[in-house]
Amino acid sequence: LIREWKDDGTTCRRRPFVTLTYAQSLDGKIAIHQQSEEEKEEEEEEEENGAKQKGPSSNLVLSGPDSLLMTHGLRSIHDAILVGGSTLLVDNPRLSNRLWGSRQHQQQQQQHQPIPVVLDTNLQSVTKLGALRKAKNILVCCSHEAATNVDVSVDDDKNKFTAIPCNTTNDGTLDLRDVLLRLYERGIRSVMVEGGAQVLTSFVTTNNNDDDNDHHHHQPLVDCVCVTISPKLIGQANGIPSIHNIPSIAHPYVNLANNDNGGRFISLGDDCVFLCRQQQ
């Protein structure tokens, strides 16, 4: 179904087709905090002073085997898979299709591998991970300033990556519309966004730019949503919500489960998968 939506030609914008997909617990958590008591005290003090919440998350396994296979199947029909720098650094994912099209599932002639894309504004995460990085041949979207400082003399396959300079917003984060444009210019026509929580939230909430008269800047960035809901509870204390700070009024993603956008729930093993398409 997603393949049909992706290829039907209705998304006539100068950007790739974007599928937002992730797994969450029954109480809406995508990961958990792992912090020392000292880090927790520092975070509480920062929150009291109005600072943004910090702290690493763990690589939390939520998907069952059936929904995990589905996720790899989705990777096989997208040109690229995108995550944030924090997810790369903390989880060190391979960002590849290892299950769909394997010997156990020979209905696929070969395993299509999506291009790994990482959002890392200052190249801090990819630099810290260095040769330990499991994802290979990655594209790293970063600021123009960071891209000019890349050490091109490094010719180590384990450290090698391609820096893609992108515009930044007033708050210093990457401009997602420009990120998608740069990927589109590289021939990438579909992107699967997997996380982490801040990246998911940014894609969902970036839908308006009052300083730009281009009507394309008033369109949502996400074309399809695929959420795996696991029958597990994480709890409020350590749980990180999958998406947060969504405006409650007049938001284009509020009413997703209806016939107009193909909203439906599908059972896969012990999990439940919600699938829908953004109205055009």
PDB file of C-alpha atoms in Angstrom:
ATOM      1  CA  LEU A   1       0.000   0.000   0.000  1.00  0.00           C
ATOM      2  CA  ILE A   2       2.812   2.414   0.870  1.00  0.00           C
ATOM      3  CA  ARG A   3       4.511   1.541  -2.402  1.00  0.00           C
ATOM      4  CA  GLU A   4       1.313   2.520  -4.248  1.00  0.00           C
ATOM      5  CA  TRP A   5       1.046   5.802  -2.344  1.00  0.00           C
ATOM      6  CA  LYS A   6       4.722   6.534  -2.949  1.00  0.00           C
ATOM      7  CA  ASP A   7       4.528   5.921  -6.688  1.00  0.00           C
ATOM      8  CA  ASP A   8       1.095   7.328  -7.558  1.00  0.00           C
ATOM      9  CA  GLY A   9       2.511  10.737  -8.516  1.00  0.00           C
ATOM     10  CA  THR A  10       0.172  12.821  -6.354  1.00  0.00           C
ATOM     11  CA  THR A  11       3.038  14.235  -4.303  1.00  0.00           C
ATOM     12  CA  CYS A  12       4.269  16.674  -6.936  1.00  0.00           C
ATOM     13  CA  ARG A  13       6.670  18.602  -4.744  1.00  0.00           C
ATOM     14  CA  ARG A  14      10.353  19.107  -5.140  1.00  0.00           C
ATOM     15  CA  ARG A  15      11.170  16.789  -2.289  1.00  0.00           C
ATOM     16  CA  PRO A  16      11.156  13.048  -1.600  1.00  0.00           C
ATOM     17  CA  PHE A  17       8.081  11.118  -0.451  1.00  0.00           C
ATOM     18  CA  VAL A  18       8.433  10.963   3.362  1.00  0.00           C
ATOM     19  CA  THR A  19       7.277   8.028   5.471  1.00  0.00           C
ATOM     20  CA  LEU A  20       7.383   8.543   9.231  1.00  0.00           C
ATOM     21  CA  THR A  21       7.766   5.162  10.913  1.00  0.00           C
ATOM     22  CA  TYR A  22       8.677   4.070  14.413  1.00  0.00           C
ATOM     23  CA  ALA A  23       7.752   1.654  17.197  1.00  0.00           C
ATOM     24  CA  GLN A  24       6.318   2.817  20.500  1.00  0.00           C
ATOM     25  CA  SER A  25       5.061   1.317  23.718  1.00  0.00           C
ATOM     26  CA  LEU A  26       1.394   1.185  24.671  1.00  0.00           C
ATOM     27  CA  ASP A  27       1.881   4.385  26.673  1.00  0.00           C
ATOM     28  CA  GLY A  28       3.481   6.199  23.733  1.00  0.00           C
ATOM     29  CA  LYS A  29       7.175   5.891  24.637  1.00  0.00           C
ATOM     30  CA  ILE A  30       9.876   5.335  22.046  1.00  0.00           C
ATOM     31  CA  ALA A  31      12.912   4.955  24.325  1.00  0.00           C
ATOM     32  CA  ILE A  32      14.050   5.282  27.922  1.00  0.00           C
ATOM     33  CA  HIS A  33      16.446   7.606  29.706  1.00  0.00           C
ATOM     34  CA  GLN A  34      19.623   6.165  31.135  1.00  0.00           C
ATOM     35  CA  GLN A  35      21.092   8.693  33.527  1.00  0.00           C
ATOM     36  CA  SER A  36      23.066   8.805  36.712  1.00  0.00           C
ATOM     37  CA  GLU A  37      21.612  10.517  39.757  1.00  0.00           C
ATOM     38  CA  GLU A  38      23.959  13.465  39.175  1.00  0.00           C
ATOM     39  CA  GLU A  39      22.725  13.841  35.592  1.00  0.00           C
ATOM     40  CA  LYS A  40      19.111  13.718  36.766  1.00  0.00           C
ATOM     41  CA  GLU A  41      19.744  16.492  39.305  1.00  0.00           C
ATOM     42  CA  GLU A  42      21.410  18.630  36.624  1.00  0.00           C
ATOM     43  CA  GLU A  43      18.504  18.042  34.257  1.00  0.00           C
ATOM     44  CA  GLU A  44      15.921  18.993  36.883  1.00  0.00           C
ATOM     45  CA  GLU A  45      17.831  22.212  37.525  1.00  0.00           C
ATOM     46  CA  GLU A  46      17.952  22.969  33.781  1.00  0.00           C
ATOM     47  CA  GLU A  47      14.216  22.343  33.427  1.00  0.00           C
ATOM     48  CA  GLU A  48      13.513  24.744  36.289  1.00  0.00           C
ATOM     49  CA  ASN A  49      15.589  27.365  34.478  1.00  0.00           C
ATOM     50  CA  GLY A  50      13.706  26.807  31.245  1.00  0.00           C
ATOM     51  CA  ALA A  51      16.441  24.792  29.525  1.00  0.00           C
ATOM     52  CA  LYS A  52      15.614  21.981  27.163  1.00  0.00           C
ATOM     53  CA  GLN A  53      15.495  18.468  28.543  1.00  0.00           C
ATOM     54  CA  LYS A  54      18.659  16.485  27.952  1.00  0.00           C
ATOM     55  CA  GLY A  55      19.888  12.966  28.514  1.00  0.00           C
ATOM     56  CA  PRO A  56      20.676   9.917  26.410  1.00  0.00           C
ATOM     57  CA  SER A  57      18.174   7.243  25.479  1.00  0.00           C
ATOM     58  CA  SER A  58      18.746   3.530  25.165  1.00  0.00           C
ATOM     59  CA  ASN A  59      18.303   1.229  22.228  1.00  0.00           C
ATOM     60  CA  LEU A  60      14.974  -0.162  23.392  1.00  0.00           C
ATOM     61  CA  VAL A  61      13.569  -3.197  21.550  1.00  0.00           C
ATOM     62  CA  LEU A  62       9.820  -2.743  21.133  1.00  0.00           C
ATOM     63  CA  SER A  63       8.889  -4.414  17.832  1.00  0.00           C
ATOM     64  CA  GLY A  64       8.054  -8.106  17.706  1.00  0.00           C
ATOM     65  CA  PRO A  65       9.569 -10.323  14.985  1.00  0.00           C
ATOM     66  CA  ASP A  66       6.660  -9.826  12.569  1.00  0.00           C
ATOM     67  CA  SER A  67       6.591  -6.038  12.793  1.00  0.00           C
ATOM     68  CA  LEU A  68      10.396  -5.943  12.684  1.00  0.00           C
ATOM     69  CA  LEU A  69      10.254  -7.834   9.392  1.00  0.00           C
ATOM     70  CA  MET A  70       7.681  -5.310   8.167  1.00  0.00           C
ATOM     71  CA  THR A  71      10.053  -2.467   9.090  1.00  0.00           C
ATOM     72  CA  HIS A  72      12.806  -4.009   7.001  1.00  0.00           C
ATOM     73  CA  GLY A  73      10.288  -4.485   4.210  1.00  0.00           C
ATOM     74  CA  LEU A  74       9.544  -0.760   4.359  1.00  0.00           C
ATOM     75  CA  ARG A  75      13.258  -0.025   4.208  1.00  0.00           C
ATOM     76  CA  SER A  76      13.446  -2.107   1.042  1.00  0.00           C
ATOM     77  CA  ILE A  77      11.003   0.172  -0.823  1.00  0.00           C
ATOM     78  CA  HIS A  78      12.550   3.494   0.222  1.00  0.00           C
ATOM     79  CA  ASP A  79      15.604   5.133  -1.298  1.00  0.00           C
ATOM     80  CA  ALA A  80      16.914   6.367   2.049  1.00  0.00           C
ATOM     81  CA  ILE A  81      16.492   5.875   5.791  1.00  0.00           C
ATOM     82  CA  LEU A  82      16.943   8.911   8.040  1.00  0.00           C
ATOM     83  CA  VAL A  83      17.766   9.311  11.740  1.00  0.00           C
ATOM     84  CA  GLY A  84      19.076  12.071  13.962  1.00  0.00           C
ATOM     85  CA  GLY A  85      22.640  12.410  15.185  1.00  0.00           C
ATOM     86  CA  SER A  86      21.701  11.518  18.762  1.00  0.00           C
ATOM     87  CA  THR A  87      20.133   8.254  17.622  1.00  0.00           C
ATOM     88  CA  LEU A  88      23.259   7.452  15.623  1.00  0.00           C
ATOM     89  CA  LEU A  89      25.506   8.136  18.606  1.00  0.00           C
ATOM     90  CA  VAL A  90      23.457   6.361  21.288  1.00  0.00           C
ATOM     91  CA  ASP A  91      22.022   3.394  19.391  1.00  0.00           C
ATOM     92  CA  ASN A  92      24.690   3.063  16.676  1.00  0.00           C
ATOM     93  CA  PRO A  93      22.173   1.454  14.258  1.00  0.00           C
ATOM     94  CA  ARG A  94      23.182  -0.254  11.034  1.00  0.00           C
ATOM     95  CA  LEU A  95      20.450   1.556   9.076  1.00  0.00           C
ATOM     96  CA  SER A  96      20.120  -1.291   6.609  1.00  0.00           C
ATOM     97  CA  ASN A  97      17.698  -3.927   5.359  1.00  0.00           C
ATOM     98  CA  ARG A  98      18.907  -7.242   6.754  1.00  0.00           C
ATOM     99  CA  LEU A  99      15.677  -9.245   6.844  1.00  0.00           C
ATOM    100  CA  TRP A 100      13.475  -8.480   3.845  1.00  0.00           C
ATOM    101  CA  GLY A 101      14.711 -10.370   0.807  1.00  0.00           C
ATOM    102  CA  SER A 102      16.967 -12.624   2.850  1.00  0.00           C
ATOM    103  CA  ARG A 103      17.207 -16.379   2.350  1.00  0.00           C
ATOM    104  CA  GLN A 104      14.329 -16.879   4.769  1.00  0.00           C
ATOM    105  CA  HIS A 105      12.144 -14.635   2.579  1.00  0.00           C
ATOM    106  CA  GLN A 106      13.068 -15.570  -0.961  1.00  0.00           C
ATOM    107  CA  GLN A 107      10.050 -13.887  -2.547  1.00  0.00           C
ATOM    108  CA  GLN A 108      12.381 -10.926  -3.017  1.00  0.00           C
ATOM    109  CA  GLN A 109      15.127 -11.467  -5.602  1.00  0.00           C
ATOM    110  CA  GLN A 110      17.632  -9.323  -3.754  1.00  0.00           C
ATOM    111  CA  GLN A 111      17.936  -7.121  -0.689  1.00  0.00           C
ATOM    112  CA  HIS A 112      17.532  -3.474  -1.599  1.00  0.00           C
ATOM    113  CA  GLN A 113      19.613  -1.321   0.709  1.00  0.00           C
ATOM    114  CA  PRO A 114      18.432   2.223   1.484  1.00  0.00           C
ATOM    115  CA  ILE A 115      20.983   5.025   1.708  1.00  0.00           C
ATOM    116  CA  PRO A 116      21.670   5.905   5.382  1.00  0.00           C
ATOM    117  CA  VAL A 117      21.067   9.605   6.090  1.00  0.00           C
ATOM    118  CA  VAL A 118      21.930  11.291   9.392  1.00  0.00           C
ATOM    119  CA  LEU A 119      20.960  14.772  10.604  1.00  0.00           C
ATOM    120  CA  ASP A 120      23.998  16.050  12.474  1.00  0.00           C
ATOM    121  CA  THR A 121      24.156  19.833  12.392  1.00  0.00           C
ATOM    122  CA  ASN A 122      27.694  20.246  13.717  1.00  0.00           C
ATOM    123  CA  LEU A 123      28.990  16.760  12.813  1.00  0.00           C
ATOM    124  CA  GLN A 124      29.480  16.065  16.518  1.00  0.00           C
ATOM    125  CA  SER A 125      27.773  12.674  16.653  1.00  0.00           C
ATOM    126  CA  VAL A 126      29.407  11.173  13.589  1.00  0.00           C
ATOM    127  CA  THR A 127      32.784  12.447  14.783  1.00  0.00           C
ATOM    128  CA  LYS A 128      32.408  11.038  18.300  1.00  0.00           C
ATOM    129  CA  LEU A 129      31.345   7.627  17.001  1.00  0.00           C
ATOM    130  CA  GLY A 130      34.227   7.486  14.562  1.00  0.00           C
ATOM    131  CA  ALA A 131      35.341   4.034  13.451  1.00  0.00           C
ATOM    132  CA  LEU A 132      32.816   2.369  15.775  1.00  0.00           C
ATOM    133  CA  ARG A 133      29.975   3.432  13.499  1.00  0.00           C
ATOM    134  CA  LYS A 134      28.035   0.435  12.153  1.00  0.00           C
ATOM    135  CA  ALA A 135      26.212   2.319   9.374  1.00  0.00           C
ATOM    136  CA  LYS A 136      28.395   2.581   6.285  1.00  0.00           C
ATOM    137  CA  ASN A 137      28.450   4.959   3.314  1.00  0.00           C
ATOM    138  CA  ILE A 138      26.253   7.459   5.109  1.00  0.00           C
ATOM    139  CA  LEU A 139      25.131  10.890   3.994  1.00  0.00           C
ATOM    140  CA  VAL A 140      25.388  13.405   6.832  1.00  0.00           C
ATOM    141  CA  CYS A 141      23.260  16.539   6.543  1.00  0.00           C
ATOM    142  CA  CYS A 142      25.011  19.321   8.415  1.00  0.00           C
ATOM    143  CA  SER A 143      25.396  23.086   8.454  1.00  0.00           C
ATOM    144  CA  HIS A 144      27.411  24.856   5.765  1.00  0.00           C
ATOM    145  CA  GLU A 145      29.984  25.830   8.368  1.00  0.00           C
ATOM    146  CA  ALA A 146      30.447  22.250   9.566  1.00  0.00           C
ATOM    147  CA  ALA A 147      30.734  20.983   5.996  1.00  0.00           C
ATOM    148  CA  THR A 148      33.602  23.369   5.242  1.00  0.00           C
ATOM    149  CA  ASN A 149      35.541  21.997   8.214  1.00  0.00           C
ATOM    150  CA  VAL A 150      35.340  18.331   7.200  1.00  0.00           C
ATOM    151  CA  ASP A 151      38.781  16.739   7.062  1.00  0.00           C
ATOM    152  CA  VAL A 152      38.814  15.410   3.506  1.00  0.00           C
ATOM    153  CA  SER A 153      42.297  13.981   4.056  1.00  0.00           C
ATOM    154  CA  VAL A 154      40.854  11.124   6.102  1.00  0.00           C
ATOM    155  CA  ASP A 155      40.688   8.138   3.792  1.00  0.00           C
ATOM    156  CA  ASP A 156      39.511   5.482   6.225  1.00  0.00           C
ATOM    157  CA  ASP A 157      36.532   3.427   5.038  1.00  0.00           C
ATOM    158  CA  LYS A 158      35.308   3.041   8.629  1.00  0.00           C
ATOM    159  CA  ASN A 159      35.228   6.810   9.152  1.00  0.00           C
ATOM    160  CA  LYS A 160      34.220   7.853   5.657  1.00  0.00           C
ATOM    161  CA  PHE A 161      30.981   9.774   5.140  1.00  0.00           C
ATOM    162  CA  THR A 162      29.591  12.342   2.739  1.00  0.00           C
ATOM    163  CA  ALA A 163      28.749  15.728   4.246  1.00  0.00           C
ATOM    164  CA  ILE A 164      25.782  17.514   2.677  1.00  0.00           C
ATOM    165  CA  PRO A 165      25.692  21.224   3.576  1.00  0.00           C
ATOM    166  CA  CYS A 166      22.174  22.422   4.391  1.00  0.00           C
ATOM    167  CA  ASN A 167      20.577  25.629   5.571  1.00  0.00           C
ATOM    168  CA  THR A 168      19.800  26.098   9.235  1.00  0.00           C
ATOM    169  CA  THR A 169      16.888  27.796  10.982  1.00  0.00           C
ATOM    170  CA  ASN A 170      17.041  30.729  13.380  1.00  0.00           C
ATOM    171  CA  ASP A 171      17.475  28.384  16.326  1.00  0.00           C
ATOM    172  CA  GLY A 172      20.485  26.707  14.727  1.00  0.00           C
ATOM    173  CA  THR A 173      18.847  23.422  13.773  1.00  0.00           C
ATOM    174  CA  LEU A 174      18.767  22.053  10.250  1.00  0.00           C
ATOM    175  CA  ASP A 175      16.041  23.351   7.948  1.00  0.00           C
ATOM    176  CA  LEU A 176      14.183  20.132   7.126  1.00  0.00           C
ATOM    177  CA  ARG A 177      12.753  21.525   3.907  1.00  0.00           C
ATOM    178  CA  ASP A 178      16.238  22.308   2.676  1.00  0.00           C
ATOM    179  CA  VAL A 179      17.448  18.884   3.851  1.00  0.00           C
ATOM    180  CA  LEU A 180      14.776  17.186   1.741  1.00  0.00           C
ATOM    181  CA  LEU A 181      15.601  19.407  -1.225  1.00  0.00           C
ATOM    182  CA  ARG A 182      19.294  18.446  -1.029  1.00  0.00           C
ATOM    183  CA  LEU A 183      18.388  14.763  -0.873  1.00  0.00           C
ATOM    184  CA  TYR A 184      16.017  15.196  -3.811  1.00  0.00           C
ATOM    185  CA  GLU A 185      18.832  16.797  -5.816  1.00  0.00           C
ATOM    186  CA  ARG A 186      20.895  13.668  -5.182  1.00  0.00           C
ATOM    187  CA  GLY A 187      18.205  11.518  -6.800  1.00  0.00           C
ATOM    188  CA  ILE A 188      16.560  10.350  -3.569  1.00  0.00           C
ATOM    189  CA  ARG A 189      12.819  10.146  -4.180  1.00  0.00           C
ATOM    190  CA  SER A 190      11.630   8.491  -0.954  1.00  0.00           C
ATOM    191  CA  VAL A 191      12.829   8.762   2.646  1.00  0.00           C
ATOM    192  CA  MET A 192      11.916   6.637   5.649  1.00  0.00           C
ATOM    193  CA  VAL A 193      12.260   8.685   8.857  1.00  0.00           C
ATOM    194  CA  GLU A 194      12.808   6.441  11.898  1.00  0.00           C
ATOM    195  CA  GLY A 195      13.814   8.733  14.742  1.00  0.00           C
ATOM    196  CA  GLY A 196      14.704   9.714  17.293  1.00  0.00           C
ATOM    197  CA  ALA A 197      11.962  11.528  19.137  1.00  0.00           C
ATOM    198  CA  GLN A 198      13.203  15.038  18.358  1.00  0.00           C
ATOM    199  CA  VAL A 199      13.505  14.278  14.648  1.00  0.00           C
ATOM    200  CA  LEU A 200      10.039  12.692  14.546  1.00  0.00           C
ATOM    201  CA  THR A 201       8.571  15.716  16.301  1.00  0.00           C
ATOM    202  CA  SER A 202      10.343  18.141  13.976  1.00  0.00           C
ATOM    203  CA  PHE A 203       8.996  16.439  10.868  1.00  0.00           C
ATOM    204  CA  VAL A 204       5.452  16.437  12.236  1.00  0.00           C
ATOM    205  CA  THR A 205       5.423  20.014  13.503  1.00  0.00           C
ATOM    206  CA  THR A 206       7.266  21.664  10.590  1.00  0.00           C
ATOM    207  CA  ASN A 207       4.349  22.624   8.385  1.00  0.00           C
ATOM    208  CA  ASN A 208       4.289  26.399   8.197  1.00  0.00           C
ATOM    209  CA  ASN A 209       6.626  29.293   7.449  1.00  0.00           C
ATOM    210  CA  ASP A 210       4.943  32.638   7.797  1.00  0.00           C
ATOM    211  CA  ASP A 211       7.985  34.426   6.404  1.00  0.00           C
ATOM    212  CA  ASP A 212       7.751  32.692   3.032  1.00  0.00           C
ATOM    213  CA  ASN A 213       5.054  33.213   0.417  1.00  0.00           C
ATOM    214  CA  ASP A 214       5.821  29.930  -1.340  1.00  0.00           C
ATOM    215  CA  HIS A 215       2.740  27.719  -0.851  1.00  0.00           C
ATOM    216  CA  HIS A 216       5.030  24.663  -0.706  1.00  0.00           C
ATOM    217  CA  HIS A 217       6.256  25.987   2.645  1.00  0.00           C
ATOM    218  CA  HIS A 218       2.717  25.712   3.989  1.00  0.00           C
ATOM    219  CA  GLN A 219       2.501  21.997   3.283  1.00  0.00           C
ATOM    220  CA  PRO A 220       3.287  19.248   5.814  1.00  0.00           C
ATOM    221  CA  LEU A 221       6.521  17.347   5.329  1.00  0.00           C
ATOM    222  CA  VAL A 222       5.154  13.871   6.033  1.00  0.00           C
ATOM    223  CA  ASP A 223       3.226  11.903   3.415  1.00  0.00           C
ATOM    224  CA  CYS A 224       2.723   8.627   5.260  1.00  0.00           C
ATOM    225  CA  VAL A 225       2.710   7.499   8.902  1.00  0.00           C
ATOM    226  CA  CYS A 226       3.371   3.917   9.999  1.00  0.00           C
ATOM    227  CA  VAL A 227       3.474   3.331  13.764  1.00  0.00           C
ATOM    228  CA  THR A 228       4.034  -0.024  15.449  1.00  0.00           C
ATOM    229  CA  ILE A 229       2.348  -0.168  18.856  1.00  0.00           C
ATOM    230  CA  SER A 230       3.864  -2.707  21.217  1.00  0.00           C
ATOM    231  CA  PRO A 231       1.892  -4.159  24.180  1.00  0.00           C
ATOM    232  CA  LYS A 232       4.513  -2.916  26.637  1.00  0.00           C
ATOM    233  CA  LEU A 233       4.467  -0.182  29.260  1.00  0.00           C
ATOM    234  CA  ILE A 234       7.527   1.992  29.876  1.00  0.00           C
ATOM    235  CA  GLY A 235       6.239   4.507  32.401  1.00  0.00           C
ATOM    236  CA  GLN A 236       6.499   8.262  32.733  1.00  0.00           C
ATOM    237  CA  ALA A 237       9.639   8.462  34.870  1.00  0.00           C
ATOM    238  CA  ASN A 238      12.134   7.097  32.355  1.00  0.00           C
ATOM    239  CA  GLY A 239      10.102   6.996  29.153  1.00  0.00           C
ATOM    240  CA  ILE A 240      10.741   9.305  26.208  1.00  0.00           C
ATOM    241  CA  PRO A 241       7.563  10.145  24.219  1.00  0.00           C
ATOM    242  CA  SER A 242       7.717   9.414  20.506  1.00  0.00           C
ATOM    243  CA  ILE A 243       6.302  12.816  19.510  1.00  0.00           C
ATOM    244  CA  HIS A 244       5.796  15.811  21.795  1.00  0.00           C
ATOM    245  CA  ASN A 245       4.769  19.482  21.788  1.00  0.00           C
ATOM    246  CA  ILE A 246       2.205  19.077  19.010  1.00  0.00           C
ATOM    247  CA  PRO A 247      -0.202  22.028  18.652  1.00  0.00           C
ATOM    248  CA  SER A 248      -3.686  20.924  19.640  1.00  0.00           C
ATOM    249  CA  ILE A 249      -5.630  23.151  17.222  1.00  0.00           C
ATOM    250  CA  ALA A 250      -5.776  23.082  13.428  1.00  0.00           C
ATOM    251  CA  HIS A 251      -2.916  20.641  13.028  1.00  0.00           C
ATOM    252  CA  PRO A 252      -2.836  18.567   9.814  1.00  0.00           C
ATOM    253  CA  TYR A 253      -2.140  15.290  11.644  1.00  0.00           C
ATOM    254  CA  VAL A 254      -4.843  15.441  14.315  1.00  0.00           C
ATOM    255  CA  ASN A 255      -7.448  13.294  12.566  1.00  0.00           C
ATOM    256  CA  LEU A 256      -5.528  10.439  11.019  1.00  0.00           C
ATOM    257  CA  ALA A 257      -7.753   7.381  11.318  1.00  0.00           C
ATOM    258  CA  ASN A 258     -10.360   8.056   8.675  1.00  0.00           C
ATOM    259  CA  ASN A 259     -11.227   6.751   5.237  1.00  0.00           C
ATOM    260  CA  ASP A 260      -9.980   9.840   3.417  1.00  0.00           C
ATOM    261  CA  ASN A 261      -6.331   9.113   4.191  1.00  0.00           C
ATOM    262  CA  GLY A 262      -6.487   5.324   4.343  1.00  0.00           C
ATOM    263  CA  GLY A 263      -6.113   5.196   8.128  1.00  0.00           C
ATOM    264  CA  ARG A 264      -6.224   1.629   9.383  1.00  0.00           C
ATOM    265  CA  PHE A 265      -4.976  -0.690  12.118  1.00  0.00           C
ATOM    266  CA  ILE A 266      -3.272  -3.964  11.265  1.00  0.00           C
ATOM    267  CA  SER A 267      -2.399  -6.797  13.661  1.00  0.00           C
ATOM    268  CA  LEU A 268       1.094  -8.227  13.314  1.00  0.00           C
ATOM    269  CA  GLY A 269       1.933 -10.879  15.888  1.00  0.00           C
ATOM    270  CA  ASP A 270       1.588  -9.280  19.321  1.00  0.00           C
ATOM    271  CA  ASP A 271       1.851  -5.781  17.871  1.00  0.00           C
ATOM    272  CA  CYS A 272      -0.656  -3.432  16.276  1.00  0.00           C
ATOM    273  CA  VAL A 273       0.417  -1.290  13.309  1.00  0.00           C
ATOM    274  CA  PHE A 274      -1.294   1.999  12.482  1.00  0.00           C
ATOM    275  CA  LEU A 275      -0.960   3.137   8.885  1.00  0.00           C
ATOM    276  CA  CYS A 276      -2.241   6.267   7.175  1.00  0.00           C
ATOM    277  CA  ARG A 277      -1.421   8.749   4.442  1.00  0.00           C
ATOM    278  CA  GLN A 278      -1.436  12.513   4.718  1.00  0.00           C
ATOM    279  CA  GLN A 279      -4.319  14.090   2.795  1.00  0.00           C
ATOM    280  CA  GLN A 280      -3.182  15.786  -0.393  1.00  0.00           C
TER     281      GLN A 280
END
